[in-house]
Amino acid sequence: MVHPVINMRRLLKKRSVLMLFPILLVSVAISGPSGNTNQNKRLVSVAGVGDIMPGSSYPSARYLPPGDDPAAFISEAAGFLKEADIAVGNLEGSFLDYGEPYKKCRDTTICYLFRIPERYSSVLSKCGFDFISIANNHFLDFGYAGATRTMKILDSLGISFAGTETVPYSIIVRDSLTFGFCAFSTTTGSVILHDYGRAEEIVRALDKKCNIVIVSVHAGAEGASYQRVVKGQEFFYGENRGNVYEFAHRMIDAGADIIFGHGPHVPRALEVYRERLICYSLGNFFTYGRMNISGPNGLAPVIIVNTDTEGRFVSGTIHSFQQTYQGPVRPDPLRQAVKKIRELTLLDFPETGPQISDNGEIKPV
């Protein structure tokens, strides 16, 4: 029997060859004077959401949504993703119909492993996702079988992904603009964010080839007790979850244009640094069945970031949604996500945070 690691490497090797073609198109896509005024005035919209886990068949099928149609649970939010030029999210788990956990979990009531049915992958394409991060602590819950199956499925759907050492980035050419995407985490199997040199190398390479570089970072402590951005290392159950503040700034220094944070399962503040927007955490977007969605964990913001063609932040909007217990992701008339993100932004970045209005409009200071 061929070892699963070898199978994975072969798969990723084939994918890396495919990734060369958009790179070759870059010189055509962005040809012309960099100071083209009309091009710079064009607005580009990038939608970002938090963690996505539409239901797990492990340890029991009772954790799957009723009707076996997860797309119906986020239909009201999907329109904002489809309307954007680019939509980005974090897949918290892997697509696999059968298989045993790679990780040890003696008590499934206190530890969580996510095996998402393969048929649920269609929810990503139905929502219009373009880039998916697979850099997180649940992508390898079911080992290389889950990882390789997930990447094959995403490829078949035409959804680009990034976050492993063998697939550290992806590139999309669309409407004469080139978008680069890379993803980082503190978890083995991902591109490790603690290695700043490696992360900066990836971002610089993308910056040379792309008009707009988007970074996803899965880091930071988890839950309602960790909503604030700290300017130092964060630890959770003894694990070093990184210095998200320093990492985000260094990635922008290296050439990143938008930072989307994932991992804390709650929204965090926004900051504008060097005319680029940092979303320190987008919380949970659609996490059915096995995740805590009480209080701030249930807030599901959809953020639209508008930039010029060089990635400078121009404006944005936070659309407030909320997860409901065993129900759909619904628009929140109380706009709790907007209120929470604005509150945290004023606390954590009184000088460098953007202006956020009552209805969720975002503007640079």
mmCIF file of C-alpha atoms in Angstrom:
data_model
loop_
_atom_site.group_PDB
_atom_site.id
_atom_site.type_symbol
_atom_site.label_atom_id
_atom_site.label_comp_id
_atom_site.label_asym_id
_atom_site.label_seq_id
_atom_site.Cartn_x
_atom_site.Cartn_y
_atom_site.Cartn_z
ATOM 1 C CA MET A 1 0.000 0.000 0.000
ATOM 2 C CA VAL A 2 1.262 3.440 -0.902
ATOM 3 C CA HIS A 3 1.692 5.661 2.155
ATOM 4 C CA PRO A 4 -0.927 8.449 2.315
ATOM 5 C CA VAL A 5 1.775 11.124 2.546
ATOM 6 C CA ILE A 6 3.100 10.147 -0.873
ATOM 7 C CA ASN A 7 -0.390 10.299 -2.348
ATOM 8 C CA MET A 8 -0.799 13.791 -0.951
ATOM 9 C CA ARG A 9 2.500 14.971 -2.357
ATOM 10 C CA ARG A 10 1.619 13.662 -5.795
ATOM 11 C CA LEU A 11 -1.692 15.454 -5.687
ATOM 12 C CA LEU A 12 -0.115 18.710 -4.588
ATOM 13 C CA LYS A 13 2.656 18.402 -7.155
ATOM 14 C CA LYS A 14 0.060 18.184 -9.907
ATOM 15 C CA ARG A 15 -1.734 21.186 -8.456
ATOM 16 C CA SER A 16 1.426 23.279 -8.257
ATOM 17 C CA VAL A 17 1.962 22.699 -11.985
ATOM 18 C CA LEU A 18 -1.559 23.954 -12.665
ATOM 19 C CA MET A 19 -0.836 27.025 -10.565
ATOM 20 C CA LEU A 20 1.911 28.058 -12.985
ATOM 21 C CA PHE A 21 -0.554 29.016 -15.700
ATOM 22 C CA PRO A 22 -2.150 31.972 -13.914
ATOM 23 C CA ILE A 23 1.339 33.140 -12.984
ATOM 24 C CA LEU A 24 2.308 33.194 -16.660
ATOM 25 C CA LEU A 25 -0.740 35.327 -17.386
ATOM 26 C CA VAL A 26 0.212 37.987 -14.880
ATOM 27 C CA SER A 27 2.403 39.996 -17.241
ATOM 28 C CA VAL A 28 -0.500 40.274 -19.670
ATOM 29 C CA ALA A 29 -3.106 40.978 -17.007
ATOM 30 C CA ILE A 30 -1.336 43.918 -15.408
ATOM 31 C CA SER A 31 0.493 45.375 -18.388
ATOM 32 C CA GLY A 32 0.334 49.122 -18.824
ATOM 33 C CA PRO A 33 1.607 52.099 -16.840
ATOM 34 C CA SER A 34 1.279 51.688 -13.075
ATOM 35 C CA GLY A 35 0.122 55.271 -12.791
ATOM 36 C CA ASN A 36 -2.988 54.778 -14.959
ATOM 37 C CA THR A 37 -5.448 57.153 -13.277
ATOM 38 C CA ASN A 38 -8.622 55.507 -14.588
ATOM 39 C CA GLN A 39 -7.467 52.084 -13.443
ATOM 40 C CA ASN A 40 -6.556 53.358 -9.975
ATOM 41 C CA LYS A 41 -10.016 54.916 -9.565
ATOM 42 C CA ARG A 42 -11.681 51.564 -10.165
ATOM 43 C CA LEU A 43 -13.040 49.996 -6.977
ATOM 44 C CA VAL A 44 -12.477 46.327 -6.228
ATOM 45 C CA SER A 45 -14.758 44.565 -3.735
ATOM 46 C CA VAL A 46 -13.528 41.687 -1.579
ATOM 47 C CA ALA A 47 -15.958 39.857 0.728
ATOM 48 C CA GLY A 48 -14.676 38.143 3.849
ATOM 49 C CA VAL A 49 -16.401 35.841 6.332
ATOM 50 C CA GLY A 50 -15.384 33.772 9.323
ATOM 51 C CA ASP A 51 -15.250 30.030 9.925
ATOM 52 C CA ILE A 52 -17.287 27.631 7.787
ATOM 53 C CA MET A 53 -18.288 24.176 9.062
ATOM 54 C CA PRO A 54 -21.708 23.296 7.602
ATOM 55 C CA GLY A 55 -22.198 20.130 9.668
ATOM 56 C CA SER A 56 -20.209 17.092 10.792
ATOM 57 C CA SER A 57 -21.187 13.438 10.440
ATOM 58 C CA TYR A 58 -18.688 12.637 13.192
ATOM 59 C CA PRO A 59 -19.345 11.466 15.853
ATOM 60 C CA SER A 60 -22.988 11.251 14.753
ATOM 61 C CA ALA A 61 -25.183 12.206 11.815
ATOM 62 C CA ARG A 62 -27.454 14.015 14.265
ATOM 63 C CA TYR A 63 -25.033 16.926 14.014
ATOM 64 C CA LEU A 64 -26.033 17.487 10.382
ATOM 65 C CA PRO A 65 -28.572 20.190 9.467
ATOM 66 C CA PRO A 66 -32.176 19.068 8.905
ATOM 67 C CA GLY A 67 -33.139 18.624 5.290
ATOM 68 C CA ASP A 68 -29.534 17.801 4.398
ATOM 69 C CA ASP A 69 -29.264 21.136 2.571
ATOM 70 C CA PRO A 70 -26.757 23.475 4.235
ATOM 71 C CA ALA A 71 -27.010 26.015 1.408
ATOM 72 C CA ALA A 72 -30.551 26.824 2.532
ATOM 73 C CA PHE A 73 -29.164 27.849 5.919
ATOM 74 C CA ILE A 74 -27.035 30.683 4.526
ATOM 75 C CA SER A 75 -29.049 31.741 1.489
ATOM 76 C CA GLU A 76 -29.724 35.221 2.897
ATOM 77 C CA ALA A 77 -26.019 35.933 3.342
ATOM 78 C CA ALA A 78 -24.869 34.330 0.097
ATOM 79 C CA GLY A 79 -25.974 37.247 -2.060
ATOM 80 C CA PHE A 80 -23.338 39.558 -0.591
ATOM 81 C CA LEU A 81 -20.621 37.019 -1.386
ATOM 82 C CA LYS A 82 -21.784 36.540 -4.964
ATOM 83 C CA GLU A 83 -21.915 40.279 -5.613
ATOM 84 C CA ALA A 84 -18.297 40.837 -4.577
ATOM 85 C CA ASP A 85 -15.433 40.572 -7.055
ATOM 86 C CA ILE A 86 -13.714 38.072 -4.733
ATOM 87 C CA ALA A 87 -15.109 36.127 -1.747
ATOM 88 C CA VAL A 88 -12.911 34.581 0.963
ATOM 89 C CA GLY A 89 -13.611 32.187 3.839
ATOM 90 C CA ASN A 90 -11.981 29.646 6.157
ATOM 91 C CA LEU A 91 -13.004 25.971 5.923
ATOM 92 C CA GLU A 92 -12.875 24.636 9.473
ATOM 93 C CA GLY A 93 -12.608 20.911 8.752
ATOM 94 C CA SER A 94 -12.346 18.572 5.779
ATOM 95 C CA PHE A 95 -14.758 16.971 3.323
ATOM 96 C CA LEU A 96 -14.899 13.201 3.777
ATOM 97 C CA ASP A 97 -17.765 10.710 3.810
ATOM 98 C CA TYR A 98 -16.070 7.899 5.717
ATOM 99 C CA GLY A 99 -12.945 7.483 7.776
ATOM 100 C CA GLU A 100 -11.553 7.397 11.265
ATOM 101 C CA PRO A 101 -10.022 10.379 13.037
ATOM 102 C CA TYR A 102 -6.347 11.070 12.636
ATOM 103 C CA LYS A 103 -6.341 12.942 15.924
ATOM 104 C CA LYS A 104 -6.953 11.224 19.237
ATOM 105 C CA CYS A 105 -10.287 12.140 20.802
ATOM 106 C CA ARG A 106 -11.293 9.921 23.713
ATOM 107 C CA ASP A 107 -14.300 11.988 24.742
ATOM 108 C CA THR A 108 -16.239 13.559 21.857
ATOM 109 C CA THR A 109 -18.253 15.666 24.289
ATOM 110 C CA ILE A 110 -15.232 17.809 25.100
ATOM 111 C CA CYS A 111 -13.009 17.543 22.005
ATOM 112 C CA TYR A 112 -14.183 18.314 18.522
ATOM 113 C CA LEU A 113 -13.365 16.734 15.170
ATOM 114 C CA PHE A 114 -15.131 17.772 11.978
ATOM 115 C CA ARG A 115 -15.862 15.350 9.137
ATOM 116 C CA ILE A 116 -18.009 17.293 6.694
ATOM 117 C CA PRO A 117 -20.006 15.200 4.167
ATOM 118 C CA GLU A 118 -18.549 15.552 0.699
ATOM 119 C CA ARG A 119 -21.899 16.555 -0.788
ATOM 120 C CA TYR A 120 -21.865 19.623 1.474
ATOM 121 C CA SER A 121 -18.963 21.042 -0.528
ATOM 122 C CA SER A 122 -21.462 22.460 -3.018
ATOM 123 C CA VAL A 123 -22.405 25.087 -0.430
ATOM 124 C CA LEU A 124 -19.083 26.829 -1.124
ATOM 125 C CA SER A 125 -19.691 27.142 -4.851
ATOM 126 C CA LYS A 126 -23.344 28.080 -4.354
ATOM 127 C CA CYS A 127 -22.215 30.950 -2.134
ATOM 128 C CA GLY A 128 -19.666 32.115 -4.689
ATOM 129 C CA PHE A 129 -16.444 31.567 -2.752
ATOM 130 C CA ASP A 130 -13.271 32.158 -4.760
ATOM 131 C CA PHE A 131 -10.553 31.602 -2.131
ATOM 132 C CA ILE A 132 -10.738 29.176 0.790
ATOM 133 C CA SER A 133 -8.194 28.910 3.583
ATOM 134 C CA ILE A 134 -7.320 25.386 4.692
ATOM 135 C CA ALA A 135 -4.778 26.618 7.235
ATOM 136 C CA ASN A 136 -6.389 25.780 10.557
ATOM 137 C CA ASN A 137 -6.435 23.289 13.420
ATOM 138 C CA HIS A 138 -9.233 21.111 11.978
ATOM 139 C CA PHE A 139 -8.130 20.538 8.373
ATOM 140 C CA LEU A 140 -6.219 17.399 9.402
ATOM 141 C CA ASP A 141 -8.835 16.044 11.830
ATOM 142 C CA PHE A 142 -9.166 13.035 9.519
ATOM 143 C CA GLY A 143 -5.590 12.932 8.346
ATOM 144 C CA TYR A 144 -4.294 12.882 4.809
ATOM 145 C CA ALA A 145 -7.402 11.069 3.569
ATOM 146 C CA GLY A 146 -9.538 14.039 4.542
ATOM 147 C CA ALA A 147 -6.972 16.568 3.354
ATOM 148 C CA THR A 148 -6.432 15.055 -0.093
ATOM 149 C CA ARG A 149 -10.140 14.462 -0.646
ATOM 150 C CA THR A 150 -10.922 18.053 0.315
ATOM 151 C CA MET A 151 -8.347 19.500 -2.064
ATOM 152 C CA LYS A 152 -9.577 17.325 -4.937
ATOM 153 C CA ILE A 153 -13.140 18.462 -4.271
ATOM 154 C CA LEU A 154 -12.198 22.142 -4.115
ATOM 155 C CA ASP A 155 -10.278 21.741 -7.378
ATOM 156 C CA SER A 156 -13.294 20.100 -9.020
ATOM 157 C CA LEU A 157 -15.466 23.034 -7.921
ATOM 158 C CA GLY A 158 -13.018 25.568 -9.322
ATOM 159 C CA ILE A 159 -12.376 27.061 -5.887
ATOM 160 C CA SER A 160 -8.806 28.143 -5.174
ATOM 161 C CA PHE A 161 -7.301 27.342 -1.791
ATOM 162 C CA ALA A 162 -4.109 27.839 0.179
ATOM 163 C CA GLY A 163 -2.529 27.165 3.531
ATOM 164 C CA THR A 164 -0.250 24.116 3.332
ATOM 165 C CA GLU A 165 3.484 24.093 2.632
ATOM 166 C CA THR A 166 2.828 22.386 -0.692
ATOM 167 C CA VAL A 167 0.033 24.814 -1.611
ATOM 168 C CA PRO A 168 1.096 28.012 0.167
ATOM 169 C CA TYR A 169 -0.763 30.355 -2.175
ATOM 170 C CA SER A 170 -3.187 30.584 -5.077
ATOM 171 C CA ILE A 171 -3.652 33.158 -7.823
ATOM 172 C CA ILE A 172 -6.770 34.193 -9.721
ATOM 173 C CA VAL A 173 -6.844 36.455 -12.782
ATOM 174 C CA ARG A 174 -10.196 38.176 -13.143
ATOM 175 C CA ASP A 175 -11.361 41.197 -15.123
ATOM 176 C CA SER A 176 -7.768 42.183 -15.956
ATOM 177 C CA LEU A 177 -6.735 42.113 -12.280
ATOM 178 C CA THR A 178 -4.601 39.506 -10.548
ATOM 179 C CA PHE A 179 -5.483 38.434 -7.013
ATOM 180 C CA GLY A 180 -3.100 36.511 -4.795
ATOM 181 C CA PHE A 181 -4.152 34.579 -1.698
ATOM 182 C CA CYS A 182 -2.124 32.917 1.036
ATOM 183 C CA ALA A 183 -3.052 31.475 4.421
ATOM 184 C CA PHE A 184 -1.214 30.801 7.671
ATOM 185 C CA SER A 185 -1.865 29.055 10.971
ATOM 186 C CA THR A 186 -0.105 27.893 14.125
ATOM 187 C CA THR A 187 -0.993 24.250 13.408
ATOM 188 C CA THR A 188 1.279 21.527 12.046
ATOM 189 C CA GLY A 189 0.435 20.845 8.407
ATOM 190 C CA SER A 190 -0.209 24.523 7.687
ATOM 191 C CA VAL A 191 2.171 27.244 6.603
ATOM 192 C CA ILE A 192 3.284 28.225 10.105
ATOM 193 C CA LEU A 193 2.783 31.881 10.935
ATOM 194 C CA HIS A 194 5.539 31.828 13.582
ATOM 195 C CA ASP A 195 8.062 31.630 10.719
ATOM 196 C CA TYR A 196 7.869 35.284 9.735
ATOM 197 C CA GLY A 197 10.657 34.949 7.195
ATOM 198 C CA ARG A 198 8.831 32.252 5.253
ATOM 199 C CA ALA A 199 5.523 34.131 5.464
ATOM 200 C CA GLU A 200 7.119 37.346 4.232
ATOM 201 C CA GLU A 201 8.774 35.458 1.383
ATOM 202 C CA ILE A 202 5.383 34.160 0.207
ATOM 203 C CA VAL A 203 3.719 37.571 0.454
ATOM 204 C CA ARG A 204 6.579 39.348 -1.342
ATOM 205 C CA ALA A 205 6.435 36.820 -4.169
ATOM 206 C CA LEU A 206 2.697 37.391 -4.547
ATOM 207 C CA ASP A 207 3.113 41.158 -4.380
ATOM 208 C CA LYS A 208 5.426 41.030 -7.392
ATOM 209 C CA LYS A 209 2.863 39.104 -9.447
ATOM 210 C CA CYS A 210 -0.495 40.395 -8.226
ATOM 211 C CA ASN A 211 -2.479 43.608 -8.045
ATOM 212 C CA ILE A 212 -4.095 42.677 -4.734
ATOM 213 C CA VAL A 213 -2.730 40.282 -2.099
ATOM 214 C CA ILE A 214 -5.133 38.802 0.469
ATOM 215 C CA VAL A 215 -3.864 37.050 3.607
ATOM 216 C CA SER A 216 -5.848 34.752 5.898
ATOM 217 C CA VAL A 217 -4.389 34.116 9.347
ATOM 218 C CA HIS A 218 -5.848 31.517 11.711
ATOM 219 C CA ALA A 219 -4.482 32.515 15.101
ATOM 220 C CA GLY A 220 -5.292 33.944 18.509
ATOM 221 C CA ALA A 221 -6.989 32.574 21.604
ATOM 222 C CA GLU A 222 -10.603 31.434 21.342
ATOM 223 C CA GLY A 223 -13.933 32.540 22.740
ATOM 224 C CA ALA A 224 -15.766 35.396 24.406
ATOM 225 C CA SER A 225 -12.937 35.983 26.880
ATOM 226 C CA TYR A 226 -10.536 36.773 24.024
ATOM 227 C CA GLN A 227 -12.242 39.460 21.969
ATOM 228 C CA ARG A 228 -9.512 42.063 22.424
ATOM 229 C CA VAL A 229 -6.447 42.359 20.191
ATOM 230 C CA VAL A 230 -3.321 42.114 22.317
ATOM 231 C CA LYS A 231 0.022 43.368 21.083
ATOM 232 C CA GLY A 232 1.890 40.256 22.087
ATOM 233 C CA GLN A 233 1.827 36.460 21.995
ATOM 234 C CA GLU A 234 -1.512 34.775 22.677
ATOM 235 C CA PHE A 235 -1.747 31.397 24.398
ATOM 236 C CA PHE A 236 -4.688 29.002 24.548
ATOM 237 C CA TYR A 237 -4.591 25.742 26.531
ATOM 238 C CA GLY A 238 -0.815 26.016 26.592
ATOM 239 C CA GLU A 239 -0.457 26.467 22.826
ATOM 240 C CA ASN A 240 1.236 29.531 21.372
ATOM 241 C CA ARG A 241 -1.429 30.999 19.093
ATOM 242 C CA GLY A 242 0.827 33.723 17.739
ATOM 243 C CA ASN A 243 1.169 37.482 17.873
ATOM 244 C CA VAL A 244 -1.584 38.403 15.441
ATOM 245 C CA TYR A 245 -0.956 42.150 15.680
ATOM 246 C CA GLU A 246 2.731 41.873 14.801
ATOM 247 C CA PHE A 247 2.101 39.272 12.112
ATOM 248 C CA ALA A 248 -0.543 41.383 10.367
ATOM 249 C CA HIS A 249 1.678 44.466 10.330
ATOM 250 C CA ARG A 250 4.650 42.530 8.998
ATOM 251 C CA MET A 251 2.580 40.976 6.215
ATOM 252 C CA ILE A 252 1.413 44.423 5.095
ATOM 253 C CA ASP A 253 5.007 45.657 5.254
ATOM 254 C CA ALA A 254 5.855 42.738 2.940
ATOM 255 C CA GLY A 255 3.138 43.649 0.439
ATOM 256 C CA ALA A 256 -0.216 42.313 1.680
ATOM 257 C CA ASP A 257 -3.294 44.457 1.029
ATOM 258 C CA ILE A 258 -6.077 42.830 3.090
ATOM 259 C CA ILE A 259 -5.756 40.701 6.238
ATOM 260 C CA PHE A 260 -8.644 38.447 7.281
ATOM 261 C CA GLY A 261 -8.316 36.903 10.735
ATOM 262 C CA HIS A 262 -9.856 33.555 11.685
ATOM 263 C CA GLY A 263 -9.657 31.289 14.709
ATOM 264 C CA PRO A 264 -10.945 33.151 17.793
ATOM 265 C CA HIS A 265 -14.590 32.272 16.898
ATOM 266 C CA VAL A 266 -15.623 35.809 17.873
ATOM 267 C CA PRO A 267 -15.349 39.094 15.973
ATOM 268 C CA ARG A 268 -12.432 41.365 16.771
ATOM 269 C CA ALA A 269 -11.452 44.933 15.907
ATOM 270 C CA LEU A 270 -10.526 46.483 12.566
ATOM 271 C CA GLU A 271 -7.406 48.533 11.941
ATOM 272 C CA VAL A 272 -6.041 50.543 9.019
ATOM 273 C CA TYR A 273 -2.274 50.227 8.658
ATOM 274 C CA ARG A 274 -0.391 51.817 5.769
ATOM 275 C CA GLU A 275 -3.703 52.344 3.939
ATOM 276 C CA ARG A 276 -4.531 48.632 4.193
ATOM 277 C CA LEU A 277 -7.369 47.061 6.201
ATOM 278 C CA ILE A 278 -6.797 44.448 8.899
ATOM 279 C CA CYS A 279 -9.799 42.443 10.140
ATOM 280 C CA TYR A 280 -8.358 40.790 13.232
ATOM 281 C CA SER A 281 -11.108 38.164 13.446
ATOM 282 C CA LEU A 282 -14.320 37.598 11.523
ATOM 283 C CA GLY A 283 -15.635 35.071 14.046
ATOM 284 C CA ASN A 284 -17.912 32.250 12.917
ATOM 285 C CA PHE A 285 -19.911 32.441 9.696
ATOM 286 C CA PHE A 286 -21.720 29.103 9.394
ATOM 287 C CA THR A 287 -20.764 26.519 12.007
ATOM 288 C CA TYR A 288 -23.636 24.110 12.419
ATOM 289 C CA GLY A 289 -24.170 21.641 15.214
ATOM 290 C CA ARG A 290 -20.891 21.218 17.039
ATOM 291 C CA MET A 291 -19.738 24.753 17.822
ATOM 292 C CA ASN A 292 -20.738 27.216 20.499
ATOM 293 C CA ILE A 293 -22.819 30.000 18.923
ATOM 294 C CA SER A 294 -23.965 31.732 22.090
ATOM 295 C CA GLY A 295 -23.270 35.422 22.671
ATOM 296 C CA PRO A 296 -20.490 36.875 20.491
ATOM 297 C CA ASN A 297 -19.714 33.395 19.103
ATOM 298 C CA GLY A 298 -23.009 33.531 17.219
ATOM 299 C CA LEU A 299 -22.307 36.822 15.461
ATOM 300 C CA ALA A 300 -21.655 36.189 11.757
ATOM 301 C CA PRO A 301 -20.470 39.373 10.050
ATOM 302 C CA VAL A 302 -20.037 39.562 6.296
ATOM 303 C CA ILE A 303 -17.518 42.293 5.545
ATOM 304 C CA ILE A 304 -17.110 43.916 2.139
ATOM 305 C CA VAL A 305 -13.743 45.616 1.644
ATOM 306 C CA ASN A 306 -13.461 48.081 -1.233
ATOM 307 C CA THR A 307 -9.963 48.910 -2.448
ATOM 308 C CA ASP A 308 -8.392 50.598 -5.424
ATOM 309 C CA THR A 309 -6.544 48.429 -7.918
ATOM 310 C CA GLU A 310 -3.355 48.646 -5.859
ATOM 311 C CA GLY A 311 -5.037 47.376 -2.696
ATOM 312 C CA ARG A 312 -5.408 50.660 -0.824
ATOM 313 C CA PHE A 313 -8.444 50.641 1.457
ATOM 314 C CA VAL A 314 -11.176 53.002 0.229
ATOM 315 C CA SER A 315 -14.369 51.969 2.015
ATOM 316 C CA GLY A 316 -16.314 48.981 3.241
ATOM 317 C CA THR A 317 -19.467 47.620 4.815
ATOM 318 C CA ILE A 318 -20.191 45.233 7.672
ATOM 319 C CA HIS A 319 -23.404 43.272 7.110
ATOM 320 C CA SER A 320 -24.715 41.908 10.407
ATOM 321 C CA PHE A 321 -25.877 38.296 10.497
ATOM 322 C CA GLN A 322 -26.410 35.940 13.401
ATOM 323 C CA GLN A 323 -26.376 32.167 13.688
ATOM 324 C CA THR A 324 -29.430 30.578 15.279
ATOM 325 C CA TYR A 325 -29.550 27.319 17.215
ATOM 326 C CA GLN A 326 -30.351 24.501 14.762
ATOM 327 C CA GLY A 327 -31.501 27.174 12.337
ATOM 328 C CA PRO A 328 -30.260 29.405 9.529
ATOM 329 C CA VAL A 329 -27.856 32.312 9.500
ATOM 330 C CA ARG A 330 -30.229 35.279 9.655
ATOM 331 C CA PRO A 331 -29.899 39.021 9.098
ATOM 332 C CA ASP A 332 -29.652 40.723 12.475
ATOM 333 C CA PRO A 333 -31.901 43.808 12.703
ATOM 334 C CA LEU A 334 -30.096 44.803 15.921
ATOM 335 C CA ARG A 335 -26.796 44.934 14.002
ATOM 336 C CA GLN A 336 -24.945 43.346 16.884
ATOM 337 C CA ALA A 337 -21.908 42.467 14.763
ATOM 338 C CA VAL A 338 -21.525 46.092 13.680
ATOM 339 C CA LYS A 339 -21.879 47.319 17.258
ATOM 340 C CA LYS A 340 -19.424 44.757 18.600
ATOM 341 C CA ILE A 341 -16.753 45.401 15.955
ATOM 342 C CA ARG A 342 -17.101 49.169 16.350
ATOM 343 C CA GLU A 343 -16.863 48.895 20.150
ATOM 344 C CA LEU A 344 -13.728 46.760 19.941
ATOM 345 C CA THR A 345 -12.174 48.977 17.264
ATOM 346 C CA LEU A 346 -12.598 52.068 19.450
ATOM 347 C CA LEU A 347 -11.081 50.220 22.419
ATOM 348 C CA ASP A 348 -8.140 48.590 20.661
ATOM 349 C CA PHE A 349 -7.304 51.113 17.918
ATOM 350 C CA PRO A 350 -8.593 54.563 18.878
ATOM 351 C CA GLU A 351 -5.995 56.211 16.621
ATOM 352 C CA THR A 352 -5.684 53.771 13.727
ATOM 353 C CA GLY A 353 -9.103 52.141 13.547
ATOM 354 C CA PRO A 354 -11.470 53.063 10.699
ATOM 355 C CA GLN A 355 -14.726 54.929 11.221
ATOM 356 C CA ILE A 356 -17.701 52.557 11.495
ATOM 357 C CA SER A 357 -21.215 53.983 11.216
ATOM 358 C CA ASP A 358 -24.402 52.681 12.843
ATOM 359 C CA ASN A 359 -25.387 50.900 9.636
ATOM 360 C CA GLY A 360 -21.982 49.287 9.170
ATOM 361 C CA GLU A 361 -20.320 51.612 6.670
ATOM 362 C CA ILE A 362 -16.530 51.664 7.070
ATOM 363 C CA LYS A 363 -14.311 54.587 6.111
ATOM 364 C CA PRO A 364 -10.641 55.394 6.690
ATOM 365 C CA VAL A 365 -9.949 57.900 9.448
#
